[in-house]
Amino acid sequence: MNAVLAAIRATGMRDLIANARALIFDVDGTLAETEEVHRCAFNGAFSDAGLDWHWDRATYGQLLRVAGGKERIRAFAERDGAPSLTVADIAELHRAKTAHYAALIASGGCPLRPGVGAWIESARRRGQRLAIATTTTLGNIDALLSVALGKNWADLFEAIVAGDDVPRKKPAPDVYVEALSRLALEPAGCIAIEDSGNGLVAASRAGIPVVITRSAYFRDDDWTGALLVVDDLADIDY
Ligand code: XBP
Ligand code: MG
């Protein structure tokens, strides 16, 4: 057994996770490392629209502090001094981006991160309830999980809350509050699994204990208040 695993077992965290009433998963960066696919999808939409925009990794890493693709485009447009984009323009750009994302996922897929499949399987064995609370769209979740978990992926999750289902995106708690409402559960008995500082704040504001699985774009975020921080869910066998 590796040292991380032994330490986690010693802390009793493993039992805490195993006994949680529900596990509420974030999607991007948590279930799979999707942000590079999102970045390529944004650039594909900009190119199709004849915009001379190209988000490299450094730029995208900064823009990722803004949750939501439409909000991210707006933030960049304003930074880039292109205020002429209307709400409809941005919505159209985001629709095109979402189509690119689905095509990229369908053509190459994006595998689940290490340990995610095992956690879902363990939860099912235990009869533990599962939910999703994400900033992205239901279409993007379907594109990703249809490949990663099969066409009946949605049957695994009792509640699936996407970014546009609620008034405010992360770090606001809205998606987590809505997920708890649909599960009819109190926050303290659940566990949220997240990869970003925004996600940690969102779940914490909803009163849910958070396990952080660090992802490529958010490795050095502030994890103050997290129950546990690991590199991968595979570090915790429960
Ligand atoms: C991460 C996000 C999303 C994605 C892009 O969501 O902030 O905006 O980067 O997807 P999560 P959209 O809460 O799952 O980490 O373009 O559909 O917003
Ligand atoms: Mg995330």
Short mmCIF file of N, CA, C and O in Angstrom, two decimals, residues 31-164:
data_model
loop_
_atom_site.label_atom_id
_atom_site.label_comp_id
_atom_site.label_asym_id
_atom_site.label_seq_id
_atom_site.Cartn_x
_atom_site.Cartn_y
_atom_site.Cartn_z
N LEU A 31 -13.98 14.59 -13.49
CA LEU A 31 -14.25 13.28 -14.09
C LEU A 31 -13.21 12.98 -15.18
O LEU A 31 -12.80 11.82 -15.36
N ALA A 32 -12.84 14.03 -15.92
CA ALA A 32 -11.87 13.85 -17.02
C ALA A 32 -11.15 15.17 -17.25
O ALA A 32 -11.66 16.24 -16.94
N GLU A 33 -9.93 15.05 -17.80
CA GLU A 33 -9.15 16.27 -18.10
C GLU A 33 -9.64 16.85 -19.43
O GLU A 33 -9.03 16.66 -20.48
N THR A 34 -10.74 17.57 -19.37
CA THR A 34 -11.42 18.04 -20.60
C THR A 34 -10.99 19.43 -21.06
O THR A 34 -11.32 19.82 -22.18
N GLU A 35 -10.29 20.19 -20.23
CA GLU A 35 -10.11 21.60 -20.57
C GLU A 35 -9.26 21.82 -21.82
O GLU A 35 -9.46 22.80 -22.53
N GLU A 36 -8.34 20.92 -22.14
CA GLU A 36 -7.61 21.08 -23.40
C GLU A 36 -8.56 20.89 -24.59
O GLU A 36 -8.44 21.57 -25.61
N VAL A 37 -9.52 19.99 -24.44
CA VAL A 37 -10.51 19.80 -25.52
C VAL A 37 -11.38 21.05 -25.63
O VAL A 37 -11.64 21.55 -26.74
N HIS A 38 -11.78 21.59 -24.46
CA HIS A 38 -12.57 22.84 -24.50
C HIS A 38 -11.77 23.95 -25.19
O HIS A 38 -12.28 24.68 -26.03
N ARG A 39 -10.50 24.07 -24.83
CA ARG A 39 -9.66 25.14 -25.40
C ARG A 39 -9.60 25.00 -26.93
O ARG A 39 -9.79 25.99 -27.65
N CYS A 40 -9.41 23.79 -27.42
CA CYS A 40 -9.34 23.57 -28.88
C CYS A 40 -10.69 23.88 -29.52
O CYS A 40 -10.76 24.42 -30.63
N ALA A 41 -11.77 23.56 -28.80
CA ALA A 41 -13.12 23.83 -29.33
C ALA A 41 -13.37 25.33 -29.43
O ALA A 41 -13.92 25.82 -30.43
N PHE A 42 -12.96 26.08 -28.42
CA PHE A 42 -13.09 27.55 -28.49
C PHE A 42 -12.33 28.07 -29.71
O PHE A 42 -12.86 28.86 -30.51
N ASN A 43 -11.09 27.64 -29.89
CA ASN A 43 -10.27 28.13 -31.01
C ASN A 43 -10.87 27.74 -32.35
O ASN A 43 -10.84 28.52 -33.31
N GLY A 44 -11.49 26.57 -32.42
CA GLY A 44 -12.15 26.17 -33.66
C GLY A 44 -13.32 27.07 -33.98
O GLY A 44 -13.52 27.49 -35.13
N ALA A 45 -14.08 27.43 -32.96
CA ALA A 45 -15.24 28.33 -33.17
C ALA A 45 -14.78 29.73 -33.58
O ALA A 45 -15.38 30.36 -34.46
N PHE A 46 -13.70 30.20 -32.95
CA PHE A 46 -13.19 31.54 -33.31
C PHE A 46 -12.73 31.54 -34.77
O PHE A 46 -13.01 32.48 -35.52
N SER A 47 -12.07 30.49 -35.18
CA SER A 47 -11.57 30.41 -36.56
C SER A 47 -12.74 30.39 -37.54
O SER A 47 -12.78 31.13 -38.52
N ASP A 48 -13.75 29.56 -37.23
CA ASP A 48 -14.93 29.48 -38.11
C ASP A 48 -15.62 30.84 -38.25
O ASP A 48 -16.19 31.17 -39.29
N ALA A 49 -15.55 31.64 -37.16
CA ALA A 49 -16.25 32.93 -37.17
C ALA A 49 -15.39 34.02 -37.80
O ALA A 49 -15.78 35.19 -37.85
N GLY A 50 -14.17 33.64 -38.22
CA GLY A 50 -13.29 34.64 -38.85
C GLY A 50 -12.65 35.59 -37.86
O GLY A 50 -12.15 36.66 -38.23
N LEU A 51 -12.66 35.20 -36.57
CA LEU A 51 -12.02 36.05 -35.54
C LEU A 51 -10.54 35.69 -35.47
O LEU A 51 -10.16 34.53 -35.60
N ASP A 52 -9.71 36.68 -35.30
CA ASP A 52 -8.26 36.39 -35.20
C ASP A 52 -7.88 36.11 -33.75
O ASP A 52 -6.81 36.50 -33.28
N TRP A 53 -8.77 35.44 -33.05
CA TRP A 53 -8.48 35.05 -31.66
C TRP A 53 -7.91 33.64 -31.62
O TRP A 53 -8.36 32.75 -32.34
N HIS A 54 -6.90 33.43 -30.76
CA HIS A 54 -6.42 32.08 -30.50
C HIS A 54 -5.99 32.00 -29.05
O HIS A 54 -5.09 32.76 -28.63
N TRP A 55 -6.63 31.16 -28.28
CA TRP A 55 -6.32 31.02 -26.85
C TRP A 55 -5.23 29.96 -26.68
O TRP A 55 -5.49 28.76 -26.86
N ASP A 56 -4.00 30.39 -26.33
CA ASP A 56 -2.97 29.39 -26.02
C ASP A 56 -3.19 28.93 -24.57
O ASP A 56 -4.09 29.43 -23.87
N ARG A 57 -2.39 27.99 -24.14
CA ARG A 57 -2.60 27.41 -22.80
C ARG A 57 -2.48 28.46 -21.70
O ARG A 57 -3.27 28.48 -20.75
N ALA A 58 -1.52 29.37 -21.85
CA ALA A 58 -1.33 30.39 -20.80
C ALA A 58 -2.55 31.30 -20.71
O ALA A 58 -3.08 31.56 -19.61
N THR A 59 -3.04 31.75 -21.87
CA THR A 59 -4.22 32.62 -21.89
C THR A 59 -5.43 31.87 -21.33
O THR A 59 -6.18 32.40 -20.50
N TYR A 60 -5.58 30.62 -21.76
CA TYR A 60 -6.75 29.84 -21.31
C TYR A 60 -6.67 29.60 -19.81
O TYR A 60 -7.68 29.67 -19.10
N GLY A 61 -5.48 29.37 -19.31
CA GLY A 61 -5.32 29.16 -17.86
C GLY A 61 -5.79 30.37 -17.07
O GLY A 61 -6.42 30.22 -16.02
N GLN A 62 -5.56 31.57 -17.60
CA GLN A 62 -6.05 32.80 -16.93
C GLN A 62 -7.57 32.89 -17.07
O GLN A 62 -8.29 33.17 -16.11
N LEU A 63 -8.06 32.62 -18.29
CA LEU A 63 -9.50 32.78 -18.55
C LEU A 63 -10.33 31.75 -17.79
O LEU A 63 -11.52 31.97 -17.52
N LEU A 64 -9.71 30.62 -17.42
CA LEU A 64 -10.47 29.58 -16.71
C LEU A 64 -10.92 30.04 -15.33
O LEU A 64 -11.75 29.39 -14.69
N ARG A 65 -10.38 31.17 -14.87
CA ARG A 65 -10.87 31.70 -13.58
C ARG A 65 -12.30 32.20 -13.75
O ARG A 65 -12.99 32.41 -12.76
N VAL A 66 -12.71 32.39 -14.96
CA VAL A 66 -14.10 32.79 -15.24
C VAL A 66 -14.88 31.53 -15.57
O VAL A 66 -14.59 30.86 -16.57
N ALA A 67 -15.82 31.17 -14.73
CA ALA A 67 -16.58 29.94 -14.94
C ALA A 67 -17.62 30.17 -16.03
O ALA A 67 -18.28 31.21 -16.05
N GLY A 68 -17.74 29.23 -16.93
CA GLY A 68 -18.75 29.33 -17.99
C GLY A 68 -18.15 29.80 -19.30
O GLY A 68 -17.47 30.83 -19.33
N GLY A 69 -18.42 29.02 -20.36
CA GLY A 69 -17.83 29.36 -21.65
C GLY A 69 -18.31 30.70 -22.20
O GLY A 69 -17.51 31.49 -22.72
N LYS A 70 -19.59 30.97 -22.08
CA LYS A 70 -20.12 32.25 -22.60
C LYS A 70 -19.51 33.42 -21.83
O LYS A 70 -19.05 34.41 -22.40
N GLU A 71 -19.45 33.26 -20.51
CA GLU A 71 -18.86 34.32 -19.66
C GLU A 71 -17.37 34.50 -19.98
O GLU A 71 -16.84 35.61 -19.94
N ARG A 72 -16.70 33.40 -20.32
CA ARG A 72 -15.27 33.44 -20.64
C ARG A 72 -15.04 34.21 -21.95
O ARG A 72 -14.14 35.02 -22.06
N ILE A 73 -15.91 33.95 -22.95
CA ILE A 73 -15.80 34.67 -24.23
C ILE A 73 -16.02 36.17 -23.99
O ILE A 73 -15.28 37.01 -24.48
N ARG A 74 -17.04 36.49 -23.20
CA ARG A 74 -17.35 37.90 -22.92
C ARG A 74 -16.15 38.57 -22.22
O ARG A 74 -15.74 39.66 -22.60
N ALA A 75 -15.56 37.88 -21.24
CA ALA A 75 -14.43 38.44 -20.50
C ALA A 75 -13.26 38.71 -21.43
O ALA A 75 -12.61 39.76 -21.37
N PHE A 76 -13.03 37.78 -22.37
CA PHE A 76 -11.91 37.96 -23.30
C PHE A 76 -12.21 39.10 -24.28
O PHE A 76 -11.34 39.93 -24.56
N ALA A 77 -13.44 39.16 -24.76
CA ALA A 77 -13.83 40.20 -25.73
C ALA A 77 -13.63 41.58 -25.12
O ALA A 77 -13.08 42.49 -25.75
N GLU A 78 -14.02 41.71 -23.86
CA GLU A 78 -13.88 43.01 -23.19
C GLU A 78 -12.40 43.31 -22.95
O GLU A 78 -11.94 44.43 -23.16
N ARG A 79 -11.61 42.27 -22.61
CA ARG A 79 -10.17 42.48 -22.38
C ARG A 79 -9.49 42.83 -23.70
O ARG A 79 -8.58 43.64 -23.75
N ASP A 80 -10.03 42.24 -24.77
CA ASP A 80 -9.41 42.40 -26.09
C ASP A 80 -9.92 43.66 -26.77
O ASP A 80 -9.55 43.98 -27.89
N GLY A 81 -10.84 44.36 -26.03
CA GLY A 81 -11.36 45.61 -26.59
C GLY A 81 -12.30 45.38 -27.75
O GLY A 81 -12.39 46.18 -28.66
N ALA A 82 -13.03 44.24 -27.68
CA ALA A 82 -14.00 43.97 -28.77
C ALA A 82 -15.40 43.98 -28.17
O ALA A 82 -16.09 42.98 -28.16
N PRO A 83 -15.83 45.13 -27.63
CA PRO A 83 -17.14 45.15 -26.93
C PRO A 83 -18.32 45.02 -27.89
O PRO A 83 -19.44 44.89 -27.48
N SER A 84 -18.02 44.96 -29.22
CA SER A 84 -19.15 44.96 -30.16
C SER A 84 -19.89 43.63 -30.16
O SER A 84 -20.94 43.49 -30.74
N LEU A 85 -19.38 42.61 -29.49
CA LEU A 85 -20.07 41.31 -29.50
C LEU A 85 -21.34 41.41 -28.69
O LEU A 85 -21.32 41.73 -27.50
N THR A 86 -22.47 41.11 -29.33
CA THR A 86 -23.75 41.15 -28.61
C THR A 86 -23.93 39.83 -27.85
O THR A 86 -23.19 38.87 -28.07
N VAL A 87 -24.97 39.79 -27.02
CA VAL A 87 -25.30 38.56 -26.29
C VAL A 87 -25.56 37.45 -27.30
O VAL A 87 -25.12 36.31 -27.15
N ALA A 88 -26.23 37.82 -28.40
CA ALA A 88 -26.55 36.82 -29.43
C ALA A 88 -25.27 36.33 -30.13
O ALA A 88 -25.11 35.14 -30.42
N ASP A 89 -24.34 37.27 -30.36
CA ASP A 89 -23.06 36.88 -30.98
C ASP A 89 -22.34 35.85 -30.11
O ASP A 89 -21.82 34.84 -30.57
N ILE A 90 -22.31 36.14 -28.82
CA ILE A 90 -21.60 35.26 -27.89
C ILE A 90 -22.29 33.91 -27.80
O ILE A 90 -21.65 32.85 -27.80
N ALA A 91 -23.63 33.95 -27.76
CA ALA A 91 -24.38 32.69 -27.71
C ALA A 91 -24.10 31.84 -28.94
O ALA A 91 -23.90 30.62 -28.86
N GLU A 92 -23.99 32.49 -30.10
CA GLU A 92 -23.72 31.77 -31.36
C GLU A 92 -22.31 31.19 -31.35
O GLU A 92 -22.08 30.04 -31.71
N LEU A 93 -21.37 32.00 -30.89
CA LEU A 93 -19.99 31.51 -30.78
C LEU A 93 -19.93 30.30 -29.84
O LEU A 93 -19.26 29.31 -30.12
N HIS A 94 -20.68 30.38 -28.75
CA HIS A 94 -20.64 29.29 -27.77
C HIS A 94 -21.33 28.04 -28.32
O HIS A 94 -20.88 26.91 -28.06
N ARG A 95 -22.37 28.25 -29.10
CA ARG A 95 -23.04 27.09 -29.75
C ARG A 95 -22.05 26.39 -30.69
O ARG A 95 -21.92 25.17 -30.69
N ALA A 96 -21.31 27.20 -31.45
CA ALA A 96 -20.32 26.63 -32.38
C ALA A 96 -19.22 25.90 -31.61
O ALA A 96 -18.79 24.80 -31.97
N LYS A 97 -18.80 26.51 -30.51
CA LYS A 97 -17.77 25.88 -29.68
C LYS A 97 -18.24 24.55 -29.14
O LYS A 97 -17.52 23.56 -29.12
N THR A 98 -19.48 24.51 -28.70
CA THR A 98 -20.05 23.27 -28.14
C THR A 98 -20.12 22.18 -29.20
O THR A 98 -19.85 21.00 -28.92
N ALA A 99 -20.40 22.57 -30.43
CA ALA A 99 -20.41 21.59 -31.54
C ALA A 99 -19.00 21.06 -31.80
O ALA A 99 -18.79 19.85 -31.98
N HIS A 100 -18.01 21.95 -31.76
CA HIS A 100 -16.61 21.51 -31.92
C HIS A 100 -16.23 20.56 -30.78
O HIS A 100 -15.59 19.53 -31.00
N TYR A 101 -16.66 20.89 -29.56
CA TYR A 101 -16.32 20.05 -28.40
C TYR A 101 -16.89 18.64 -28.59
O TYR A 101 -16.18 17.64 -28.43
N ALA A 102 -18.15 18.58 -28.98
CA ALA A 102 -18.79 17.27 -29.16
C ALA A 102 -18.07 16.46 -30.24
O ALA A 102 -17.82 15.26 -30.08
N ALA A 103 -17.68 17.14 -31.32
CA ALA A 103 -16.98 16.44 -32.42
C ALA A 103 -15.61 15.96 -31.96
O ALA A 103 -15.20 14.82 -32.25
N LEU A 104 -14.91 16.80 -31.21
CA LEU A 104 -13.57 16.40 -30.73
C LEU A 104 -13.67 15.22 -29.77
O LEU A 104 -12.90 14.27 -29.84
N ILE A 105 -14.66 15.27 -28.89
CA ILE A 105 -14.84 14.16 -27.94
C ILE A 105 -15.23 12.89 -28.69
O ILE A 105 -14.70 11.80 -28.44
N ALA A 106 -16.14 13.04 -29.66
CA ALA A 106 -16.61 11.85 -30.39
C ALA A 106 -15.46 11.21 -31.18
O ALA A 106 -15.37 10.00 -31.31
N SER A 107 -14.57 12.08 -31.70
CA SER A 107 -13.50 11.54 -32.56
C SER A 107 -12.35 10.97 -31.74
O SER A 107 -11.68 10.03 -32.14
N GLY A 108 -12.11 11.55 -30.57
CA GLY A 108 -10.93 11.08 -29.83
C GLY A 108 -11.24 10.67 -28.40
O GLY A 108 -10.48 10.01 -27.73
N GLY A 109 -12.43 11.08 -27.95
CA GLY A 109 -12.80 10.77 -26.57
C GLY A 109 -11.89 11.48 -25.59
O GLY A 109 -10.92 12.15 -25.97
N CYS A 110 -12.21 11.38 -24.38
CA CYS A 110 -11.41 11.96 -23.29
C CYS A 110 -11.62 11.01 -22.11
O CYS A 110 -12.70 10.96 -21.53
N PRO A 111 -10.60 10.22 -21.79
CA PRO A 111 -10.81 9.16 -20.79
C PRO A 111 -11.10 9.72 -19.39
O PRO A 111 -10.71 10.84 -19.06
N LEU A 112 -11.79 8.90 -18.60
CA LEU A 112 -12.00 9.28 -17.20
C LEU A 112 -10.64 9.37 -16.51
O LEU A 112 -9.70 8.64 -16.87
N ARG A 113 -10.52 10.23 -15.55
CA ARG A 113 -9.26 10.34 -14.81
C ARG A 113 -9.05 9.09 -13.96
O ARG A 113 -10.01 8.37 -13.64
N PRO A 114 -7.82 8.79 -13.57
CA PRO A 114 -7.54 7.60 -12.76
C PRO A 114 -8.37 7.57 -11.47
O PRO A 114 -8.49 8.58 -10.77
N GLY A 115 -9.01 6.45 -11.26
CA GLY A 115 -9.78 6.27 -10.03
C GLY A 115 -11.24 6.62 -10.14
O GLY A 115 -12.06 6.19 -9.31
N VAL A 116 -11.62 7.40 -11.15
CA VAL A 116 -13.03 7.84 -11.26
C VAL A 116 -13.94 6.64 -11.48
O VAL A 116 -14.95 6.47 -10.79
N GLY A 117 -13.56 5.77 -12.43
CA GLY A 117 -14.39 4.59 -12.70
C GLY A 117 -14.53 3.71 -11.47
O GLY A 117 -15.63 3.24 -11.15
N ALA A 118 -13.44 3.55 -10.74
CA ALA A 118 -13.46 2.69 -9.54
C ALA A 118 -14.36 3.31 -8.45
O ALA A 118 -15.11 2.60 -7.76
N TRP A 119 -14.31 4.64 -8.34
CA TRP A 119 -15.18 5.30 -7.34
C TRP A 119 -16.64 5.09 -7.70
O TRP A 119 -17.48 4.77 -6.85
N ILE A 120 -16.96 5.25 -8.98
CA ILE A 120 -18.37 5.08 -9.40
C ILE A 120 -18.81 3.64 -9.15
O ILE A 120 -19.89 3.38 -8.63
N GLU A 121 -17.93 2.68 -9.47
CA GLU A 121 -18.24 1.26 -9.25
C GLU A 121 -18.41 0.96 -7.75
O GLU A 121 -19.35 0.29 -7.33
N SER A 122 -17.52 1.52 -6.93
CA SER A 122 -17.62 1.29 -5.47
C SER A 122 -18.92 1.87 -4.94
O SER A 122 -19.61 1.25 -4.12
N ALA A 123 -19.26 3.05 -5.42
CA ALA A 123 -20.51 3.68 -4.95
C ALA A 123 -21.71 2.80 -5.32
O ALA A 123 -22.61 2.58 -4.51
N ARG A 124 -21.70 2.30 -6.53
CA ARG A 124 -22.82 1.44 -6.95
C ARG A 124 -22.90 0.20 -6.09
O ARG A 124 -23.97 -0.21 -5.64
N ARG A 125 -21.76 -0.39 -5.79
CA ARG A 125 -21.74 -1.61 -4.96
C ARG A 125 -22.34 -1.33 -3.58
O ARG A 125 -23.03 -2.15 -2.99
N ARG A 126 -22.10 -0.14 -3.11
CA ARG A 126 -22.58 0.25 -1.78
C ARG A 126 -24.00 0.80 -1.80
O ARG A 126 -24.58 1.10 -0.75
N GLY A 127 -24.52 1.01 -3.00
CA GLY A 127 -25.83 1.65 -3.07
C GLY A 127 -25.76 3.12 -2.72
O GLY A 127 -26.74 3.74 -2.30
N GLN A 128 -24.56 3.69 -2.89
CA GLN A 128 -24.36 5.13 -2.59
C GLN A 128 -24.93 5.96 -3.74
O GLN A 128 -24.75 5.62 -4.91
N ARG A 129 -25.59 7.06 -3.41
CA ARG A 129 -26.22 7.87 -4.46
C ARG A 129 -25.18 8.78 -5.12
O ARG A 129 -24.27 9.28 -4.45
N LEU A 130 -25.32 9.00 -6.41
CA LEU A 130 -24.38 9.82 -7.18
C LEU A 130 -25.11 10.99 -7.83
O LEU A 130 -26.27 10.86 -8.23
N ALA A 131 -24.39 12.11 -7.95
CA ALA A 131 -24.96 13.29 -8.63
C ALA A 131 -23.84 14.03 -9.33
O ALA A 131 -22.65 13.79 -9.09
N ILE A 132 -24.26 14.95 -10.22
CA ILE A 132 -23.32 15.81 -10.94
C ILE A 132 -23.71 17.26 -10.69
O ILE A 132 -24.90 17.61 -10.71
N ALA A 133 -22.68 18.12 -10.45
CA ALA A 133 -22.92 19.56 -10.30
C ALA A 133 -21.81 20.28 -11.06
O ALA A 133 -20.67 20.32 -10.61
N THR A 134 -22.13 20.80 -12.23
CA THR A 134 -21.10 21.33 -13.12
C THR A 134 -21.48 22.68 -13.72
O THR A 134 -22.65 23.05 -13.75
N THR A 135 -20.48 23.40 -14.20
CA THR A 135 -20.69 24.66 -14.91
C THR A 135 -21.00 24.42 -16.38
O THR A 135 -21.67 25.24 -17.02
N THR A 136 -20.55 23.32 -16.91
CA THR A 136 -20.72 23.11 -18.36
C THR A 136 -22.17 22.75 -18.69
O THR A 136 -23.04 22.73 -17.83
N THR A 137 -22.39 22.47 -19.97
CA THR A 137 -23.76 22.20 -20.45
C THR A 137 -24.08 20.70 -20.39
O THR A 137 -23.16 19.87 -20.40
N LEU A 138 -25.36 20.39 -20.34
CA LEU A 138 -25.78 18.98 -20.35
C LEU A 138 -25.29 18.30 -21.63
O LEU A 138 -24.86 17.14 -21.61
N GLY A 139 -25.29 19.04 -22.73
CA GLY A 139 -24.81 18.46 -24.00
C GLY A 139 -23.36 18.03 -23.89
O GLY A 139 -22.98 16.96 -24.37
N ASN A 140 -22.55 18.86 -23.23
CA ASN A 140 -21.13 18.50 -23.08
C ASN A 140 -20.96 17.30 -22.16
O ASN A 140 -20.10 16.45 -22.37
N ILE A 141 -21.79 17.24 -21.11
CA ILE A 141 -21.70 16.08 -20.20
C ILE A 141 -22.06 14.82 -20.96
O ILE A 141 -21.36 13.80 -20.89
N ASP A 142 -23.12 14.92 -21.77
CA ASP A 142 -23.56 13.75 -22.55
C ASP A 142 -22.49 13.32 -23.54
O ASP A 142 -22.17 12.14 -23.68
N ALA A 143 -21.87 14.30 -24.22
CA ALA A 143 -20.82 13.98 -25.20
C ALA A 143 -19.68 13.23 -24.52
O ALA A 143 -19.19 12.20 -25.00
N LEU A 144 -19.27 13.72 -23.36
CA LEU A 144 -18.13 13.12 -22.65
C LEU A 144 -18.48 11.75 -22.09
O LEU A 144 -17.76 10.76 -22.32
N LEU A 145 -19.61 11.66 -21.36
CA LEU A 145 -19.89 10.43 -20.61
C LEU A 145 -20.51 9.33 -21.46
O LEU A 145 -20.42 8.15 -21.11
N SER A 146 -21.10 9.71 -22.61
CA SER A 146 -21.60 8.66 -23.52
C SER A 146 -20.43 7.80 -24.00
O SER A 146 -20.54 6.59 -24.15
N VAL A 147 -19.28 8.46 -24.22
CA VAL A 147 -18.07 7.73 -24.65
C VAL A 147 -17.41 7.07 -23.44
O VAL A 147 -17.09 5.88 -23.46
N ALA A 148 -17.30 7.81 -22.35
CA ALA A 148 -16.52 7.30 -21.20
C ALA A 148 -17.27 6.26 -20.38
O ALA A 148 -16.67 5.34 -19.83
N LEU A 149 -18.63 6.38 -20.31
CA LEU A 149 -19.41 5.48 -19.44
C LEU A 149 -20.49 4.72 -20.21
O LEU A 149 -21.23 3.95 -19.62
N GLY A 150 -20.63 5.00 -21.52
CA GLY A 150 -21.66 4.30 -22.29
C GLY A 150 -22.94 5.13 -22.41
O GLY A 150 -23.15 6.09 -21.66
N LYS A 151 -23.81 4.70 -23.35
CA LYS A 151 -24.98 5.54 -23.68
C LYS A 151 -25.95 5.70 -22.52
O LYS A 151 -26.74 6.64 -22.48
N ASN A 152 -25.92 4.76 -21.56
CA ASN A 152 -26.84 4.87 -20.42
C ASN A 152 -26.19 5.52 -19.21
O ASN A 152 -26.61 5.31 -18.06
N TRP A 153 -25.19 6.34 -19.45
CA TRP A 153 -24.44 6.96 -18.34
C TRP A 153 -25.34 7.70 -17.35
O TRP A 153 -25.12 7.67 -16.14
N ALA A 154 -26.42 8.34 -17.89
CA ALA A 154 -27.24 9.19 -17.01
C ALA A 154 -27.96 8.37 -15.93
O ALA A 154 -28.32 8.89 -14.87
N ASP A 155 -28.13 7.05 -16.18
CA ASP A 155 -28.80 6.19 -15.19
C ASP A 155 -27.99 6.08 -13.89
O ASP A 155 -28.50 5.70 -12.85
N LEU A 156 -26.70 6.42 -13.97
CA LEU A 156 -25.83 6.29 -12.79
C LEU A 156 -26.03 7.45 -11.80
O LEU A 156 -25.67 7.34 -10.62
N PHE A 157 -26.55 8.56 -12.35
CA PHE A 157 -26.61 9.79 -11.53
C PHE A 157 -28.06 10.19 -11.25
O PHE A 157 -28.83 10.42 -12.18
N GLU A 158 -28.36 10.31 -9.96
CA GLU A 158 -29.74 10.61 -9.56
C GLU A 158 -30.10 12.07 -9.87
O GLU A 158 -31.24 12.41 -10.15
N ALA A 159 -29.10 12.94 -9.81
CA ALA A 159 -29.33 14.37 -10.11
C ALA A 159 -28.18 14.84 -10.99
O ALA A 159 -27.01 14.53 -10.71
N ILE A 160 -28.52 15.56 -12.06
CA ILE A 160 -27.52 16.08 -12.98
C ILE A 160 -27.81 17.57 -13.16
O ILE A 160 -28.80 17.93 -13.81
N VAL A 161 -27.01 18.41 -12.53
CA VAL A 161 -27.25 19.86 -12.57
C VAL A 161 -26.15 20.52 -13.41
O VAL A 161 -24.97 20.42 -13.08
N ALA A 162 -26.56 21.16 -14.51
CA ALA A 162 -25.61 21.82 -15.41
C ALA A 162 -25.63 23.33 -15.18
O ALA A 162 -26.54 23.86 -14.53
N GLY A 163 -24.63 24.01 -15.74
CA GLY A 163 -24.45 25.43 -15.46
C GLY A 163 -25.65 26.31 -15.75
O GLY A 163 -25.98 27.23 -14.98
N ASP A 164 -26.34 26.01 -16.85
CA ASP A 164 -27.46 26.89 -17.23
C ASP A 164 -28.76 26.53 -16.52
O ASP A 164 -29.80 27.11 -16.78
#
